[in-house]
Amino acid sequence: PGITRDTVLLLAKELGMQIEVRRVSLSEFYCADEVFTTGTMGELTPVTMIDGRKIGDLKRGPVTSLLQKTYKKAVETRLDW
């Protein structure tokens, strides 16, 4: 839980993304196309490896990229928060 996380969830919904908040198993992380974390200092940070295992192609994915751009723009322009 956190402000950045809540903001990213709100923005994802506004972008029409399907959101599901639940616990994720380690094996699901290993098989994921993309993984990112949220936090006050890092905002949205792509995760490219977990336990030495590659996530996706070791680069920021398209969903993470879109959310990063949307988050940055929202923080700079939205006054309704």
mmCIF file of N, CA and C in Angstrom:
data_model
loop_
_atom_site.group_PDB
_atom_site.id
_atom_site.type_symbol
_atom_site.label_atom_id
_atom_site.label_comp_id
_atom_site.label_asym_id
_atom_site.label_seq_id
_atom_site.Cartn_x
_atom_site.Cartn_y
_atom_site.Cartn_z
ATOM 1 N N PRO A 1 0.821 -1.198 0.000
ATOM 2 C CA PRO A 1 0.000 0.000 0.000
ATOM 3 C C PRO A 1 0.860 1.255 0.000
ATOM 4 N N GLY A 2 0.384 2.264 -0.653
ATOM 5 C CA GLY A 2 1.100 3.527 -0.687
ATOM 6 C C GLY A 2 0.478 4.474 -1.690
ATOM 7 N N ILE A 3 0.862 5.726 -1.615
ATOM 8 C CA ILE A 3 0.300 6.742 -2.488
ATOM 9 C C ILE A 3 0.696 6.492 -3.940
ATOM 10 N N THR A 4 1.959 6.188 -4.191
ATOM 11 C CA THR A 4 2.411 5.941 -5.559
ATOM 12 C C THR A 4 1.696 4.731 -6.139
ATOM 13 N N ARG A 5 1.597 3.669 -5.376
ATOM 14 C CA ARG A 5 0.906 2.461 -5.824
ATOM 15 C C ARG A 5 -0.541 2.771 -6.161
ATOM 16 N N ASP A 6 -1.235 3.466 -5.268
ATOM 17 C CA ASP A 6 -2.638 3.813 -5.504
ATOM 18 C C ASP A 6 -2.787 4.673 -6.760
ATOM 19 N N THR A 7 -1.850 5.590 -6.958
ATOM 20 C CA THR A 7 -1.887 6.455 -8.140
ATOM 21 C C THR A 7 -1.700 5.639 -9.410
ATOM 22 N N VAL A 8 -0.750 4.726 -9.407
ATOM 23 C CA VAL A 8 -0.501 3.885 -10.581
ATOM 24 C C VAL A 8 -1.725 3.012 -10.874
ATOM 25 N N LEU A 9 -2.346 2.458 -9.850
ATOM 26 C CA LEU A 9 -3.555 1.662 -10.060
ATOM 27 C C LEU A 9 -4.668 2.507 -10.676
ATOM 28 N N LEU A 10 -4.838 3.727 -10.193
ATOM 29 C CA LEU A 10 -5.854 4.632 -10.737
ATOM 30 C C LEU A 10 -5.553 4.963 -12.197
ATOM 31 N N LEU A 11 -4.312 5.295 -12.494
ATOM 32 C CA LEU A 11 -3.936 5.633 -13.864
ATOM 33 C C LEU A 11 -4.115 4.437 -14.803
ATOM 34 N N ALA A 12 -3.756 3.260 -14.342
ATOM 35 C CA ALA A 12 -3.924 2.058 -15.159
ATOM 36 C C ALA A 12 -5.399 1.842 -15.495
ATOM 37 N N LYS A 13 -6.275 2.030 -14.514
ATOM 38 C CA LYS A 13 -7.714 1.913 -14.769
ATOM 39 C C LYS A 13 -8.168 2.954 -15.773
ATOM 40 N N GLU A 14 -7.681 4.195 -15.635
ATOM 41 C CA GLU A 14 -8.040 5.260 -16.576
ATOM 42 C C GLU A 14 -7.574 4.943 -17.991
ATOM 43 N N LEU A 15 -6.479 4.187 -18.112
ATOM 44 C CA LEU A 15 -5.972 3.777 -19.421
ATOM 45 C C LEU A 15 -6.709 2.553 -19.969
ATOM 46 N N GLY A 16 -7.657 2.038 -19.201
ATOM 47 C CA GLY A 16 -8.438 0.882 -19.643
ATOM 48 C C GLY A 16 -7.782 -0.460 -19.380
ATOM 49 N N MET A 17 -6.759 -0.475 -18.541
ATOM 50 C CA MET A 17 -6.093 -1.737 -18.217
ATOM 51 C C MET A 17 -6.918 -2.499 -17.191
ATOM 52 N N GLN A 18 -6.927 -3.803 -17.331
ATOM 53 C CA GLN A 18 -7.601 -4.653 -16.351
ATOM 54 C C GLN A 18 -6.691 -4.788 -15.136
ATOM 55 N N ILE A 19 -7.223 -4.487 -13.967
ATOM 56 C CA ILE A 19 -6.437 -4.483 -12.738
ATOM 57 C C ILE A 19 -6.942 -5.580 -11.808
ATOM 58 N N GLU A 20 -6.011 -6.320 -11.243
ATOM 59 C CA GLU A 20 -6.345 -7.332 -10.240
ATOM 60 C C GLU A 20 -5.289 -7.243 -9.137
ATOM 61 N N VAL A 21 -5.730 -6.952 -7.936
ATOM 62 C CA VAL A 21 -4.819 -6.867 -6.802
ATOM 63 C C VAL A 21 -4.913 -8.188 -6.043
ATOM 64 N N ARG A 22 -3.791 -8.900 -5.962
ATOM 65 C CA ARG A 22 -3.746 -10.197 -5.281
ATOM 66 C C ARG A 22 -2.300 -10.572 -5.022
ATOM 67 N N ARG A 23 -2.115 -11.594 -4.227
ATOM 68 C CA ARG A 23 -0.766 -12.129 -4.011
ATOM 69 C C ARG A 23 -0.325 -12.855 -5.273
ATOM 70 N N VAL A 24 0.953 -12.732 -5.582
ATOM 71 C CA VAL A 24 1.515 -13.359 -6.776
ATOM 72 C C VAL A 24 2.604 -14.325 -6.324
ATOM 73 N N SER A 25 2.574 -15.530 -6.882
ATOM 74 C CA SER A 25 3.583 -16.520 -6.507
ATOM 75 C C SER A 25 4.913 -16.213 -7.188
ATOM 76 N N LEU A 26 5.970 -16.728 -6.623
ATOM 77 C CA LEU A 26 7.297 -16.531 -7.200
ATOM 78 C C LEU A 26 7.363 -17.105 -8.610
ATOM 79 N N SER A 27 6.724 -18.231 -8.843
ATOM 80 C CA SER A 27 6.749 -18.817 -10.189
ATOM 81 C C SER A 27 6.031 -17.920 -11.199
ATOM 82 N N GLU A 28 4.996 -17.192 -10.765
ATOM 83 C CA GLU A 28 4.330 -16.240 -11.661
ATOM 84 C C GLU A 28 5.269 -15.087 -12.015
ATOM 85 N N PHE A 29 6.041 -14.627 -11.027
ATOM 86 C CA PHE A 29 7.029 -13.585 -11.317
ATOM 87 C C PHE A 29 8.046 -14.079 -12.336
ATOM 88 N N TYR A 30 8.530 -15.298 -12.162
ATOM 89 C CA TYR A 30 9.527 -15.851 -13.071
ATOM 90 C C TYR A 30 9.012 -15.919 -14.507
ATOM 91 N N CYS A 31 7.723 -16.154 -14.680
ATOM 92 C CA CYS A 31 7.129 -16.317 -16.015
ATOM 93 C C CYS A 31 6.556 -15.020 -16.588
ATOM 94 N N ALA A 32 6.639 -13.943 -15.844
ATOM 95 C CA ALA A 32 6.011 -12.685 -16.252
ATOM 96 C C ALA A 32 6.728 -12.055 -17.451
ATOM 97 N N ASP A 33 5.950 -11.361 -18.279
ATOM 98 C CA ASP A 33 6.524 -10.576 -19.374
ATOM 99 C C ASP A 33 7.150 -9.294 -18.843
ATOM 100 N N GLU A 34 6.524 -8.720 -17.805
ATOM 101 C CA GLU A 34 7.010 -7.483 -17.194
ATOM 102 C C GLU A 34 6.744 -7.517 -15.701
ATOM 103 N N VAL A 35 7.619 -6.873 -14.955
ATOM 104 C CA VAL A 35 7.435 -6.673 -13.512
ATOM 105 C C VAL A 35 7.954 -5.274 -13.199
ATOM 106 N N PHE A 36 7.225 -4.537 -12.344
ATOM 107 C CA PHE A 36 7.733 -3.255 -11.880
ATOM 108 C C PHE A 36 7.359 -3.082 -10.423
ATOM 109 N N THR A 37 8.063 -2.186 -9.769
ATOM 110 C CA THR A 37 7.748 -1.837 -8.391
ATOM 111 C C THR A 37 7.354 -0.364 -8.365
ATOM 112 N N THR A 38 6.673 0.025 -7.296
ATOM 113 C CA THR A 38 6.328 1.431 -7.112
ATOM 114 C C THR A 38 6.858 1.892 -5.765
ATOM 115 N N GLY A 39 7.180 3.160 -5.702
ATOM 116 C CA GLY A 39 7.653 3.738 -4.453
ATOM 117 C C GLY A 39 7.844 5.230 -4.599
ATOM 118 N N THR A 40 7.897 5.914 -3.505
ATOM 119 C CA THR A 40 8.002 7.368 -3.518
ATOM 120 C C THR A 40 9.247 7.837 -4.267
ATOM 121 N N MET A 41 10.378 7.259 -3.984
ATOM 122 C CA MET A 41 11.621 7.710 -4.620
ATOM 123 C C MET A 41 11.777 7.169 -6.039
ATOM 124 N N GLY A 42 11.413 5.919 -6.260
ATOM 125 C CA GLY A 42 11.625 5.305 -7.560
ATOM 126 C C GLY A 42 10.440 5.421 -8.490
ATOM 127 N N GLU A 43 9.314 5.919 -7.974
ATOM 128 C CA GLU A 43 8.063 5.994 -8.722
ATOM 129 C C GLU A 43 7.751 4.624 -9.317
ATOM 130 N N LEU A 44 7.918 4.429 -10.607
ATOM 131 C CA LEU A 44 7.761 3.106 -11.225
ATOM 132 C C LEU A 44 9.132 2.646 -11.691
ATOM 133 N N THR A 45 9.576 1.523 -11.177
ATOM 134 C CA THR A 45 10.893 1.014 -11.521
ATOM 135 C C THR A 45 10.762 -0.381 -12.117
ATOM 136 N N PRO A 46 11.242 -0.580 -13.351
ATOM 137 C CA PRO A 46 11.167 -1.923 -13.938
ATOM 138 C C PRO A 46 12.073 -2.904 -13.193
ATOM 139 N N VAL A 47 11.609 -4.126 -13.076
ATOM 140 C CA VAL A 47 12.395 -5.216 -12.488
ATOM 141 C C VAL A 47 12.782 -6.132 -13.642
ATOM 142 N N THR A 48 14.074 -6.334 -13.841
ATOM 143 C CA THR A 48 14.522 -7.137 -14.980
ATOM 144 C C THR A 48 15.054 -8.507 -14.572
ATOM 145 N N MET A 49 15.325 -8.682 -13.272
ATOM 146 C CA MET A 49 15.781 -9.984 -12.782
ATOM 147 C C MET A 49 15.250 -10.226 -11.379
ATOM 148 N N ILE A 50 14.894 -11.471 -11.115
ATOM 149 C CA ILE A 50 14.489 -11.907 -9.783
ATOM 150 C C ILE A 50 15.220 -13.205 -9.494
ATOM 151 N N ASP A 51 15.960 -13.245 -8.428
ATOM 152 C CA ASP A 51 16.743 -14.433 -8.053
ATOM 153 C C ASP A 51 17.646 -14.898 -9.193
ATOM 154 N N GLY A 52 18.207 -13.955 -9.941
ATOM 155 C CA GLY A 52 19.094 -14.287 -11.046
ATOM 156 C C GLY A 52 18.383 -14.755 -12.301
ATOM 157 N N ARG A 53 17.063 -14.724 -12.305
ATOM 158 C CA ARG A 53 16.290 -15.147 -13.487
ATOM 159 C C ARG A 53 15.801 -13.920 -14.250
ATOM 160 N N LYS A 54 15.929 -13.980 -15.577
ATOM 161 C CA LYS A 54 15.512 -12.878 -16.428
ATOM 162 C C LYS A 54 13.999 -12.710 -16.392
ATOM 163 N N ILE A 55 13.579 -11.468 -16.378
ATOM 164 C CA ILE A 55 12.167 -11.135 -16.546
ATOM 165 C C ILE A 55 12.041 -10.487 -17.917
ATOM 166 N N GLY A 56 11.223 -11.073 -18.772
ATOM 167 C CA GLY A 56 11.069 -10.550 -20.130
ATOM 168 C C GLY A 56 12.386 -10.560 -20.859
ATOM 169 N N ASP A 57 12.656 -9.463 -21.567
ATOM 170 C CA ASP A 57 13.898 -9.373 -22.338
ATOM 171 C C ASP A 57 14.938 -8.478 -21.661
ATOM 172 N N LEU A 58 14.836 -8.381 -20.348
ATOM 173 C CA LEU A 58 15.765 -7.591 -19.523
ATOM 174 C C LEU A 58 15.674 -6.086 -19.791
ATOM 175 N N LYS A 59 14.568 -5.652 -20.373
ATOM 176 C CA LYS A 59 14.358 -4.237 -20.644
ATOM 177 C C LYS A 59 13.002 -3.815 -20.094
ATOM 178 N N ARG A 60 12.826 -2.520 -19.946
ATOM 179 C CA ARG A 60 11.527 -1.987 -19.548
ATOM 180 C C ARG A 60 10.519 -2.352 -20.634
ATOM 181 N N GLY A 61 9.391 -2.917 -20.224
ATOM 182 C CA GLY A 61 8.380 -3.347 -21.174
ATOM 183 C C GLY A 61 7.426 -2.228 -21.557
ATOM 184 N N PRO A 62 6.559 -2.468 -22.535
ATOM 185 C CA PRO A 62 5.647 -1.438 -23.018
ATOM 186 C C PRO A 62 4.614 -0.977 -21.983
ATOM 187 N N VAL A 63 4.150 -1.869 -21.139
ATOM 188 C CA VAL A 63 3.176 -1.478 -20.111
ATOM 189 C C VAL A 63 3.854 -0.597 -19.067
ATOM 190 N N THR A 64 5.023 -1.010 -18.619
ATOM 191 C CA THR A 64 5.779 -0.220 -17.657
ATOM 192 C C THR A 64 6.105 1.147 -18.238
ATOM 193 N N SER A 65 6.528 1.191 -19.485
ATOM 194 C CA SER A 65 6.870 2.441 -20.145
ATOM 195 C C SER A 65 5.660 3.375 -20.212
ATOM 196 N N LEU A 66 4.519 2.849 -20.618
ATOM 197 C CA LEU A 66 3.297 3.650 -20.708
ATOM 198 C C LEU A 66 2.897 4.185 -19.337
ATOM 199 N N LEU A 67 2.952 3.340 -18.332
ATOM 200 C CA LEU A 67 2.590 3.776 -16.986
ATOM 201 C C LEU A 67 3.575 4.816 -16.446
ATOM 202 N N GLN A 68 4.857 4.655 -16.736
ATOM 203 C CA GLN A 68 5.848 5.652 -16.307
ATOM 204 C C GLN A 68 5.551 7.012 -16.937
ATOM 205 N N LYS A 69 5.294 7.029 -18.237
ATOM 206 C CA LYS A 69 5.007 8.283 -18.932
ATOM 207 C C LYS A 69 3.715 8.914 -18.418
ATOM 208 N N THR A 70 2.704 8.093 -18.213
ATOM 209 C CA THR A 70 1.418 8.591 -17.730
ATOM 210 C C THR A 70 1.547 9.131 -16.318
ATOM 211 N N TYR A 71 2.281 8.423 -15.474
ATOM 212 C CA TYR A 71 2.503 8.867 -14.098
ATOM 213 C C TYR A 71 3.231 10.214 -14.079
ATOM 214 N N LYS A 72 4.297 10.320 -14.833
ATOM 215 C CA LYS A 72 5.078 11.561 -14.859
ATOM 216 C C LYS A 72 4.210 12.728 -15.311
ATOM 217 N N LYS A 73 3.439 12.521 -16.370
ATOM 218 C CA LYS A 73 2.576 13.583 -16.876
ATOM 219 C C LYS A 73 1.517 13.966 -15.841
ATOM 220 N N ALA A 74 0.928 12.984 -15.189
ATOM 221 C CA ALA A 74 -0.106 13.246 -14.188
ATOM 222 C C ALA A 74 0.452 14.044 -13.017
ATOM 223 N N VAL A 75 1.636 13.688 -12.563
ATOM 224 C CA VAL A 75 2.246 14.395 -11.438
ATOM 225 C C VAL A 75 2.538 15.850 -11.810
ATOM 226 N N GLU A 76 2.911 16.075 -13.060
ATOM 227 C CA GLU A 76 3.253 17.429 -13.502
ATOM 228 C C GLU A 76 2.032 18.294 -13.822
ATOM 229 N N THR A 77 0.920 17.667 -14.211
ATOM 230 C CA THR A 77 -0.194 18.458 -14.749
ATOM 231 C C THR A 77 -1.510 18.368 -13.991
ATOM 232 N N ARG A 78 -1.723 17.314 -13.249
ATOM 233 C CA ARG A 78 -3.022 17.161 -12.598
ATOM 234 C C ARG A 78 -3.031 17.872 -11.252
ATOM 235 N N LEU A 79 -4.003 18.717 -11.090
ATOM 236 C CA LEU A 79 -4.110 19.482 -9.851
ATOM 237 C C LEU A 79 -5.221 18.958 -8.951
ATOM 238 N N ASP A 80 -5.919 17.926 -9.404
ATOM 239 C CA ASP A 80 -7.075 17.412 -8.653
ATOM 240 C C ASP A 80 -6.700 16.349 -7.624
ATOM 241 N N TRP A 81 -5.402 16.216 -7.321
ATOM 242 C CA TRP A 81 -4.977 15.217 -6.328
ATOM 243 C C TRP A 81 -4.635 15.886 -5.039
#
